[in-house]
Amino acid sequence: MTRQLEHDNSNSIVGKYLDLKVSGTTYKIYYEEAGAGIPLCCLHTAAADSRQFHELMLDRDVTDRFRVLAFDLPAHGRSEPIPNWLRETHKLTGKFYRTTIMEFCRSLALERPIILGCSMGGSIVLELALLYPSSLGGVIGLETTAHSSGRLIEFLDHPHINAKDFISHYVSGLISPEASRWNRERILWYYGQAGPRVFAEDMNYYYTMDIRDKISRIDTRKCPVYLLTGEHDYSCAPEMTIQTAAKINGAKVRIMKGLGHFPMTENYVHFKKYLMPVLNTLEKTWRDRFGNSD
Amino acid sequence: MANPFSFNWLTSVVRQVNRSKSYGNAAKAFTARLLIESGPEKYILTIFEGKVLRVKRYEDWTNSWDFALRGSPGEWEKFMDSARLYNDLFACLRRGFLRLEGNVELAMTNVGALVALLGIMRAHKHD
């Protein structure tokens, strides 16, 4: 049976490939976009891909004002694998991650993009706000923390353990119990499609990342910071986001009732209630500061 | 506080487990002796290729087991009720509400079966 997304104008998402040069290596990455206006670049969670943002990209309330883009990191989703992956394990580093994001934005000549990221994407946006405040229109972090721990375990990449099966169980509890069965299945399906060791390496980056002593230097006057976290998330619990926001002068934070670690996919209609005020404010701020978008 | 676990209840749940198709699919290669501890109540489930062959009360150190899932009656009660913060097995392990001991690798190799088994316990908590 084919499940219909709520906004059934599926023609509006366009997928393309882009050759992206990062640290001397060219990666063929896949991205999708919909809409026109202020660029809004979306970052998927560990081991996942841009399908997590499909409802957002089909929402006319957003795409009438924003050019929404979402790319799959190298070796994720429909992007090509890392060269030589059979012999070497590609380590995801903060430098590679943020360089890839900024190179993507530069390659498409995105003017002052707003970056919206979830989970590890929600954490990297803090580094982007810190390092590239003049290049961005703002950042929105979903399930954001400056440091997390406790879920980097050896079983994520173990010869005796079926990684695809294990990961689906490992991730399942992060989803809000209020999410529909279909959306839960979609989230876990995307995780099940990840390439070998991709989840383990993304987790290795995410759970060794620690920017707690740096984020106080973020200047939200140059790059506004908005943080939204689902109440059911235990990988990035609400109190972790609140503690992170407390270190960033001017950062805004809201805890989202009824949502978990994947708010944009679990229940977009409900998530939208939290997202739209942020987008509305950022749109106004963007236009006041930078004029009209193309 | 009443203990959510009892021999009669666990035996009844095991009948449901052995009938469950989804559990069976996940547990095809699940062979283990699983010790479940809820405070003073301790039971060993002997499982062979998914089928729970026997439920036995744990008596002493002479009773072998492969891995154990331990918690207080209160924590098990909350897990059974899917209380907030008790989302799933990994949430409970991370927060220390439940403890996994012994051959943890064997447990994780069969995590799908283990999760399915716990799900059936949750579904029949009032049986």
Tab-separated table of C-alpha atoms in Angstrom:
chain	number	residue	atom	x	y	z
A	1	MET	CA	0.000	0.000	0.000
A	2	THR	CA	1.365	3.419	-0.901
A	3	ARG	CA	1.346	5.901	1.950
A	4	GLN	CA	0.586	9.452	0.999
A	5	LEU	CA	2.393	12.366	2.589
A	6	GLU	CA	0.032	14.983	3.867
A	7	HIS	CA	1.016	17.550	1.255
A	8	ASP	CA	0.761	15.496	-1.868
A	9	ASN	CA	2.462	17.665	-4.416
A	10	SER	CA	5.427	15.370	-4.756
A	11	ASN	CA	6.529	17.021	-7.984
A	12	SER	CA	7.934	19.940	-6.082
A	13	ILE	CA	11.054	18.238	-4.684
A	14	VAL	CA	13.902	18.092	-7.190
A	15	GLY	CA	16.966	15.915	-6.665
A	16	LYS	CA	20.361	16.662	-8.160
A	17	TYR	CA	23.991	15.686	-7.858
A	18	LEU	CA	26.857	18.042	-7.165
A	19	ASP	CA	30.591	17.490	-7.247
A	20	LEU	CA	31.932	18.874	-4.005
A	21	LYS	CA	35.628	19.297	-3.329
A	22	VAL	CA	36.488	18.956	0.345
A	23	SER	CA	40.097	18.880	1.585
A	24	GLY	CA	41.421	17.907	-1.831
A	25	THR	CA	38.959	15.091	-2.537
A	26	THR	CA	35.955	15.378	-4.826
A	27	TYR	CA	32.712	13.843	-3.557
A	28	LYS	CA	29.612	13.344	-5.623
A	29	ILE	CA	26.855	14.308	-3.276
A	30	TYR	CA	23.122	14.173	-3.717
A	31	TYR	CA	20.854	16.964	-2.671
A	32	GLU	CA	17.215	17.901	-2.928
A	33	GLU	CA	15.548	21.237	-3.014
A	34	ALA	CA	12.131	22.795	-3.124
A	35	GLY	CA	10.793	26.311	-2.997
A	36	ALA	CA	12.230	29.742	-3.563
A	37	GLY	CA	13.435	32.526	-1.346
A	38	ILE	CA	15.743	32.642	1.638
A	39	PRO	CA	18.024	29.600	1.546
A	40	LEU	CA	17.294	27.099	4.309
A	41	CYS	CA	19.835	24.282	4.334
A	42	CYS	CA	18.798	21.162	6.268
A	43	LEU	CA	21.224	18.672	7.830
A	44	HIS	CA	20.105	15.075	8.418
A	45	THR	CA	20.861	12.972	11.469
A	46	ALA	CA	23.649	10.404	11.794
A	47	ALA	CA	23.588	7.676	9.133
A	48	ALA	CA	20.380	9.069	7.644
A	49	ASP	CA	19.637	11.276	4.651
A	50	SER	CA	17.612	14.164	3.327
A	51	ARG	CA	14.369	12.163	3.159
A	52	GLN	CA	13.954	13.124	6.816
A	53	PHE	CA	12.983	16.600	5.620
A	54	HIS	CA	10.498	15.678	2.911
A	55	GLU	CA	7.431	16.976	4.720
A	56	LEU	CA	9.187	20.269	5.338
A	57	MET	CA	10.129	20.456	1.680
A	58	LEU	CA	6.545	19.831	0.627
A	59	ASP	CA	5.120	22.512	2.904
A	60	ARG	CA	4.009	25.519	0.870
A	61	ASP	CA	3.929	27.652	4.020
A	62	VAL	CA	7.707	27.221	4.034
A	63	THR	CA	8.635	26.820	0.387
A	64	ASP	CA	6.718	29.926	-0.660
A	65	ARG	CA	9.281	31.921	1.311
A	66	PHE	CA	12.319	29.689	1.624
A	67	ARG	CA	14.467	27.777	-0.826
A	68	VAL	CA	14.765	24.568	1.176
A	69	LEU	CA	17.756	22.372	0.462
A	70	ALA	CA	18.904	19.146	2.050
A	71	PHE	CA	22.002	17.230	1.016
A	72	ASP	CA	23.216	13.750	1.856
A	73	LEU	CA	26.686	13.751	3.376
A	74	PRO	CA	29.275	11.709	1.458
A	75	ALA	CA	28.534	7.998	1.958
A	76	HIS	CA	25.037	8.760	3.226
A	77	GLY	CA	21.743	8.301	1.440
A	78	ARG	CA	22.117	8.644	-2.291
A	79	SER	CA	25.518	10.370	-2.197
A	80	GLU	CA	28.379	8.301	-3.528
A	81	PRO	CA	30.574	6.376	-1.090
A	82	ILE	CA	33.907	7.614	0.172
A	83	PRO	CA	36.716	6.595	-2.227
A	84	ASN	CA	38.630	3.500	-1.037
A	85	TRP	CA	35.959	2.652	1.552
A	86	LEU	CA	36.619	-1.079	1.190
A	87	ARG	CA	40.133	-0.637	2.569
A	88	GLU	CA	39.860	2.366	4.845
A	89	THR	CA	37.331	3.619	7.332
A	90	HIS	CA	36.375	7.218	6.787
A	91	LYS	CA	36.395	9.107	10.036
A	92	LEU	CA	33.824	11.866	10.266
A	93	THR	CA	35.486	14.847	11.903
A	94	GLY	CA	34.055	18.187	12.881
A	95	LYS	CA	36.346	19.878	10.388
A	96	PHE	CA	35.254	17.647	7.507
A	97	TYR	CA	31.603	18.030	8.468
A	98	ARG	CA	31.526	21.804	8.696
A	99	THR	CA	33.772	22.217	5.662
A	100	THR	CA	31.407	20.053	3.623
A	101	ILE	CA	28.424	22.090	4.713
A	102	MET	CA	30.030	25.410	3.929
A	103	GLU	CA	31.398	24.150	0.623
A	104	PHE	CA	27.910	22.977	-0.315
A	105	CYS	CA	26.557	26.426	0.434
A	106	ARG	CA	29.376	28.096	-1.463
A	107	SER	CA	29.026	25.833	-4.491
A	108	LEU	CA	25.366	26.772	-4.855
A	109	ALA	CA	26.078	30.424	-4.087
A	110	LEU	CA	23.632	30.374	-1.185
A	111	GLU	CA	23.472	33.852	0.247
A	112	ARG	CA	23.478	33.941	4.045
A	113	PRO	CA	21.772	30.565	4.359
A	114	ILE	CA	19.905	29.580	7.468
A	115	ILE	CA	21.166	26.185	8.581
A	116	LEU	CA	18.748	23.782	10.223
A	117	GLY	CA	20.310	20.611	11.602
A	118	CYS	CA	19.105	17.704	13.718
A	119	SER	CA	21.056	15.621	16.230
A	120	MET	CA	24.649	15.669	15.033
A	121	GLY	CA	23.370	18.227	12.545
A	122	GLY	CA	21.963	20.147	15.476
A	123	SER	CA	25.352	20.243	17.135
A	124	ILE	CA	27.414	21.168	14.096
A	125	VAL	CA	25.231	24.254	13.610
A	126	LEU	CA	26.734	25.606	16.832
A	127	GLU	CA	30.221	25.293	15.350
A	128	LEU	CA	28.994	26.974	12.178
A	129	ALA	CA	27.520	29.845	14.179
A	130	LEU	CA	30.802	30.185	16.021
A	131	LEU	CA	33.110	30.026	13.000
A	132	TYR	CA	31.046	31.502	10.160
A	133	PRO	CA	28.651	34.022	11.710
A	134	SER	CA	28.999	36.512	8.881
A	135	SER	CA	28.266	33.888	6.253
A	136	LEU	CA	24.995	32.680	7.744
A	137	GLY	CA	21.534	34.068	8.297
A	138	GLY	CA	21.036	32.075	11.463
A	139	VAL	CA	21.002	28.526	12.757
A	140	ILE	CA	18.227	26.283	14.021
A	141	GLY	CA	19.375	23.316	16.081
A	142	LEU	CA	17.057	20.375	16.624
A	143	GLU	CA	18.027	18.057	19.472
A	144	THR	CA	21.130	20.125	20.055
A	145	THR	CA	23.757	19.689	22.698
A	146	ALA	CA	27.351	20.862	22.983
A	147	HIS	CA	28.336	17.434	24.262
A	148	SER	CA	26.681	14.073	24.653
A	149	SER	CA	27.904	10.737	25.927
A	150	GLY	CA	26.886	7.237	26.854
A	151	ARG	CA	25.748	5.822	23.531
A	152	LEU	CA	29.049	5.118	21.809
A	153	ILE	CA	29.253	1.360	22.260
A	154	GLU	CA	31.249	-1.376	20.558
A	155	PHE	CA	28.129	-3.088	19.251
A	156	LEU	CA	27.523	-0.380	16.668
A	157	ASP	CA	30.167	-2.046	14.507
A	158	HIS	CA	30.707	-5.631	15.616
A	159	PRO	CA	31.386	-8.695	13.456
A	160	HIS	CA	28.875	-10.814	15.398
A	161	ILE	CA	26.059	-8.339	15.300
A	162	ASN	CA	23.701	-7.527	12.457
A	163	ALA	CA	24.284	-3.774	12.318
A	164	LYS	CA	21.137	-2.937	10.382
A	165	ASP	CA	18.919	-4.793	12.808
A	166	PHE	CA	20.776	-3.548	15.865
A	167	ILE	CA	20.681	0.088	14.794
A	168	SER	CA	16.931	0.048	14.278
A	169	HIS	CA	16.424	-1.149	17.847
A	170	TYR	CA	19.083	1.211	19.166
A	171	VAL	CA	17.389	4.208	17.582
A	172	SER	CA	13.760	3.218	18.032
A	173	GLY	CA	13.474	4.375	21.628
A	174	LEU	CA	14.521	7.894	20.662
A	175	ILE	CA	11.352	8.292	18.643
A	176	SER	CA	8.419	9.820	20.452
A	177	PRO	CA	5.883	7.192	21.580
A	178	GLU	CA	3.302	9.528	20.034
A	179	ALA	CA	4.780	9.193	16.540
A	180	SER	CA	2.633	7.342	14.050
A	181	ARG	CA	3.590	3.784	13.244
A	182	TRP	CA	4.253	4.754	9.634
A	183	ASN	CA	6.602	7.595	10.515
A	184	ARG	CA	8.438	5.357	12.977
A	185	GLU	CA	8.843	2.779	10.223
A	186	ARG	CA	10.135	5.409	7.807
A	187	ILE	CA	12.732	6.719	10.261
A	188	LEU	CA	14.018	3.237	11.020
A	189	TRP	CA	13.976	2.219	7.358
A	190	TYR	CA	16.287	5.086	6.451
A	191	TYR	CA	18.664	4.021	9.222
A	192	GLY	CA	18.540	0.471	7.972
A	193	GLN	CA	19.775	1.606	4.589
A	194	ALA	CA	23.003	3.144	5.873
A	195	GLY	CA	26.259	1.846	4.432
A	196	PRO	CA	28.776	-0.265	6.357
A	197	ARG	CA	30.155	1.441	9.481
A	198	VAL	CA	28.537	4.765	8.619
A	199	PHE	CA	26.420	4.858	11.764
A	200	ALA	CA	29.342	3.801	13.951
A	201	GLU	CA	31.599	6.507	12.533
A	202	ASP	CA	28.943	9.197	12.791
A	203	MET	CA	28.377	8.173	16.399
A	204	ASN	CA	32.100	8.271	16.994
A	205	TYR	CA	32.157	11.880	15.842
A	206	TYR	CA	29.012	12.864	17.715
A	207	TYR	CA	29.893	11.318	21.046
A	208	THR	CA	33.477	12.567	21.062
A	209	MET	CA	32.488	16.096	20.095
A	210	ASP	CA	32.725	18.572	22.963
A	211	ILE	CA	32.345	22.285	22.352
A	212	ARG	CA	31.040	23.293	25.740
A	213	ASP	CA	33.931	25.624	26.379
A	214	LYS	CA	33.603	27.342	23.006
A	215	ILE	CA	29.939	28.102	22.501
A	216	SER	CA	29.912	31.068	24.861
A	217	ARG	CA	31.796	32.903	22.119
A	218	ILE	CA	28.881	32.613	19.670
A	219	ASP	CA	27.607	36.080	18.828
A	220	THR	CA	23.872	35.744	18.288
A	221	ARG	CA	23.700	39.338	17.112
A	222	LYS	CA	25.569	38.212	14.026
A	223	CYS	CA	24.143	34.707	13.819
A	224	PRO	CA	20.874	34.069	15.676
A	225	VAL	CA	20.637	30.691	17.402
A	226	TYR	CA	17.362	28.845	17.940
A	227	LEU	CA	17.274	25.452	19.661
A	228	LEU	CA	14.306	23.079	19.682
A	229	THR	CA	14.365	19.711	21.478
A	230	GLY	CA	11.726	17.019	21.811
A	231	GLU	CA	10.682	16.080	25.333
A	232	HIS	CA	10.967	12.348	24.653
A	233	ASP	CA	14.561	12.502	23.418
A	234	TYR	CA	16.968	10.733	25.773
A	235	SER	CA	20.022	10.926	23.515
A	236	CYS	CA	19.834	14.699	23.751
A	237	ALA	CA	17.555	15.213	26.698
A	238	PRO	CA	15.792	18.570	27.117
A	239	GLU	CA	17.952	19.539	30.053
A	240	MET	CA	21.051	19.089	27.897
A	241	THR	CA	19.743	21.571	25.328
A	242	ILE	CA	18.744	23.989	28.058
A	243	GLN	CA	22.236	23.809	29.541
A	244	THR	CA	23.725	24.377	26.107
A	245	ALA	CA	21.493	27.390	25.425
A	246	ALA	CA	22.392	28.873	28.801
A	247	LYS	CA	25.996	29.190	27.662
A	248	ILE	CA	25.056	31.122	24.501
A	249	ASN	CA	24.059	34.689	25.150
A	250	GLY	CA	20.893	35.441	23.196
A	251	ALA	CA	20.111	31.870	22.159
A	252	LYS	CA	16.439	30.919	22.208
A	253	VAL	CA	15.311	27.486	23.292
A	254	ARG	CA	11.998	25.635	23.375
A	255	ILE	CA	11.185	22.104	24.429
A	256	MET	CA	8.728	20.447	22.088
A	257	LYS	CA	5.937	18.517	23.745
A	258	GLY	CA	5.075	15.162	22.238
A	259	LEU	CA	8.170	14.937	20.070
A	260	GLY	CA	11.391	12.949	20.228
A	261	HIS	CA	14.739	12.888	18.493
A	262	PHE	CA	13.382	13.196	14.939
A	263	PRO	CA	10.723	15.892	15.211
A	264	MET	CA	10.626	16.815	11.519
A	265	THR	CA	9.872	13.212	10.536
A	266	GLU	CA	7.933	11.887	13.535
A	267	ASN	CA	5.120	14.388	13.257
A	268	TYR	CA	5.762	17.297	10.949
A	269	VAL	CA	2.356	18.896	11.505
A	270	HIS	CA	3.006	19.106	15.234
A	271	PHE	CA	6.658	20.077	14.763
A	272	LYS	CA	5.589	22.876	12.457
A	273	LYS	CA	3.918	24.637	15.397
A	274	TYR	CA	7.362	25.086	16.929
A	275	LEU	CA	9.274	25.663	13.714
A	276	MET	CA	7.112	28.363	12.116
A	277	PRO	CA	7.581	31.045	14.791
A	278	VAL	CA	11.332	30.540	14.438
A	279	LEU	CA	11.219	30.719	10.652
A	280	ASN	CA	8.976	33.780	10.759
A	281	THR	CA	11.379	35.571	13.067
A	282	LEU	CA	14.431	34.548	11.081
A	283	GLU	CA	12.766	35.608	7.837
A	284	LYS	CA	12.097	39.060	9.215
A	285	THR	CA	15.607	39.323	10.640
A	286	TRP	CA	17.095	38.126	7.369
A	287	ARG	CA	15.177	40.620	5.237
A	288	ASP	CA	15.905	43.487	7.631
A	289	ARG	CA	19.611	42.744	7.526
A	290	PHE	CA	20.196	41.550	3.996
A	291	GLY	CA	17.286	42.797	1.894
A	292	ASN	CA	15.116	40.618	-0.310
A	293	SER	CA	16.243	37.207	-1.529
A	294	ASP	CA	16.173	36.380	-5.254
B	1	MET	CA	5.197	-2.575	46.352
B	2	ALA	CA	3.931	-5.683	44.577
B	3	ASN	CA	6.494	-7.309	42.346
B	4	PRO	CA	5.432	-7.251	38.701
B	5	PHE	CA	7.144	-10.614	38.257
B	6	SER	CA	5.836	-13.938	39.491
B	7	PHE	CA	6.391	-17.485	38.339
B	8	ASN	CA	2.785	-17.900	37.193
B	9	TRP	CA	2.747	-14.603	35.345
B	10	LEU	CA	6.059	-15.274	33.622
B	11	THR	CA	4.928	-18.746	32.588
B	12	SER	CA	1.800	-17.234	31.077
B	13	VAL	CA	3.819	-14.607	29.216
B	14	VAL	CA	6.151	-17.262	27.853
B	15	ARG	CA	3.165	-19.013	26.255
B	16	GLN	CA	2.466	-15.748	24.396
B	17	VAL	CA	6.106	-15.399	23.462
B	18	ASN	CA	6.227	-18.854	21.937
B	19	ARG	CA	3.095	-18.105	19.928
B	20	SER	CA	4.310	-14.752	18.649
B	21	LYS	CA	5.189	-14.702	14.964
B	22	SER	CA	7.120	-11.441	15.128
B	23	TYR	CA	9.128	-12.667	18.070
B	24	GLY	CA	9.742	-15.958	16.286
B	25	ASN	CA	11.077	-14.201	13.208
B	26	ALA	CA	13.499	-12.166	15.309
B	27	ALA	CA	14.511	-15.078	17.518
B	28	LYS	CA	15.363	-17.764	14.982
B	29	ALA	CA	18.946	-17.952	16.220
B	30	PHE	CA	18.301	-16.958	19.832
B	31	THR	CA	19.720	-19.612	22.114
B	32	ALA	CA	20.519	-18.506	25.622
B	33	ARG	CA	19.727	-18.752	29.292
B	34	LEU	CA	18.303	-15.418	30.269
B	35	LEU	CA	18.179	-14.475	33.925
B	36	ILE	CA	15.525	-11.912	34.765
B	37	GLU	CA	15.763	-10.335	38.184
B	38	SER	CA	13.125	-8.146	39.754
B	39	GLY	CA	14.310	-7.550	43.277
B	40	PRO	CA	14.132	-10.886	45.101
B	41	GLU	CA	12.310	-12.579	42.216
B	42	LYS	CA	14.789	-14.209	39.842
B	43	TYR	CA	13.980	-16.515	36.981
B	44	ILE	CA	15.958	-18.234	34.278
B	45	LEU	CA	14.384	-18.561	30.849
B	46	THR	CA	16.002	-21.349	28.860
B	47	ILE	CA	15.683	-20.433	25.209
B	48	PHE	CA	16.638	-22.604	22.257
B	49	GLU	CA	16.434	-21.222	18.719
B	50	GLY	CA	13.804	-18.808	19.906
B	51	LYS	CA	11.573	-21.186	21.783
B	52	VAL	CA	11.404	-20.622	25.519
B	53	LEU	CA	11.699	-24.201	26.710
B	54	ARG	CA	11.578	-23.626	30.442
B	55	VAL	CA	11.043	-21.052	33.149
B	56	LYS	CA	12.856	-21.891	36.343
B	57	ARG	CA	13.219	-19.973	39.546
B	58	TYR	CA	16.849	-19.059	40.142
B	59	GLU	CA	18.019	-20.715	43.330
B	60	ASP	CA	21.735	-20.236	43.767
B	61	TRP	CA	25.161	-20.021	42.174
B	62	THR	CA	24.807	-23.505	40.688
B	63	ASN	CA	22.192	-22.240	38.263
B	64	SER	CA	23.922	-21.129	35.078
B	65	TRP	CA	22.854	-18.239	32.950
B	66	ASP	CA	24.270	-16.440	29.943
B	67	PHE	CA	23.135	-12.902	30.496
B	68	ALA	CA	20.989	-11.193	33.079
B	69	LEU	CA	18.567	-8.313	32.986
B	70	ARG	CA	18.209	-6.900	36.503
B	71	GLY	CA	16.111	-4.192	38.061
B	72	SER	CA	14.147	-3.338	41.153
B	73	PRO	CA	10.410	-4.097	41.177
B	74	GLY	CA	9.737	-0.377	40.976
B	75	GLU	CA	11.892	0.074	37.898
B	76	TRP	CA	10.341	-2.936	36.187
B	77	GLU	CA	6.904	-1.579	36.967
B	78	LYS	CA	7.764	1.692	35.259
B	79	PHE	CA	9.312	-0.085	32.298
B	80	MET	CA	6.190	-2.219	31.909
B	81	ASP	CA	4.068	0.916	31.987
B	82	SER	CA	6.312	2.653	29.426
B	83	ALA	CA	6.584	5.538	31.852
B	84	ARG	CA	8.343	8.669	30.727
B	85	LEU	CA	12.145	8.157	30.633
B	86	TYR	CA	11.509	4.401	30.374
B	87	ASN	CA	11.041	4.475	26.607
B	88	ASP	CA	12.800	1.266	25.821
B	89	LEU	CA	15.530	-1.138	26.876
B	90	PHE	CA	18.401	1.128	25.828
B	91	ALA	CA	16.898	4.119	27.607
B	92	CYS	CA	16.670	2.070	30.789
B	93	LEU	CA	20.192	0.725	30.431
B	94	ARG	CA	21.588	4.185	29.791
B	95	ARG	CA	19.881	5.644	32.825
B	96	GLY	CA	20.773	2.689	35.043
B	97	PHE	CA	17.156	1.728	35.673
B	98	LEU	CA	17.889	-1.761	34.406
B	99	ARG	CA	21.249	-3.524	34.255
B	100	LEU	CA	22.465	-5.944	31.635
B	101	GLU	CA	25.178	-8.303	32.835
B	102	GLY	CA	26.998	-11.419	31.728
B	103	ASN	CA	27.445	-12.213	28.048
B	104	VAL	CA	26.314	-8.832	26.818
B	105	GLU	CA	27.529	-9.607	23.312
B	106	LEU	CA	25.122	-12.542	23.139
B	107	ALA	CA	22.329	-10.278	24.303
B	108	MET	CA	23.114	-7.658	21.673
B	109	THR	CA	23.448	-10.270	18.943
B	110	ASN	CA	19.843	-11.146	19.711
B	111	VAL	CA	18.633	-7.681	20.564
B	112	GLY	CA	15.670	-7.948	18.220
B	113	ALA	CA	14.446	-11.055	20.017
B	114	LEU	CA	15.099	-9.530	23.425
B	115	VAL	CA	13.195	-6.363	22.558
B	116	ALA	CA	10.322	-8.420	21.170
B	117	LEU	CA	10.217	-10.556	24.307
B	118	LEU	CA	10.139	-7.480	26.538
B	119	GLY	CA	7.435	-6.021	24.338
B	120	ILE	CA	5.263	-9.073	24.918
B	121	MET	CA	5.864	-8.736	28.661
B	122	ARG	CA	4.694	-5.132	28.444
B	123	ALA	CA	1.627	-6.119	26.456
B	124	HIS	CA	0.662	-8.754	29.025
B	125	LYS	CA	1.676	-6.956	32.192
B	126	HIS	CA	-1.814	-7.272	33.655
B	127	ASP	CA	-2.361	-10.929	32.753
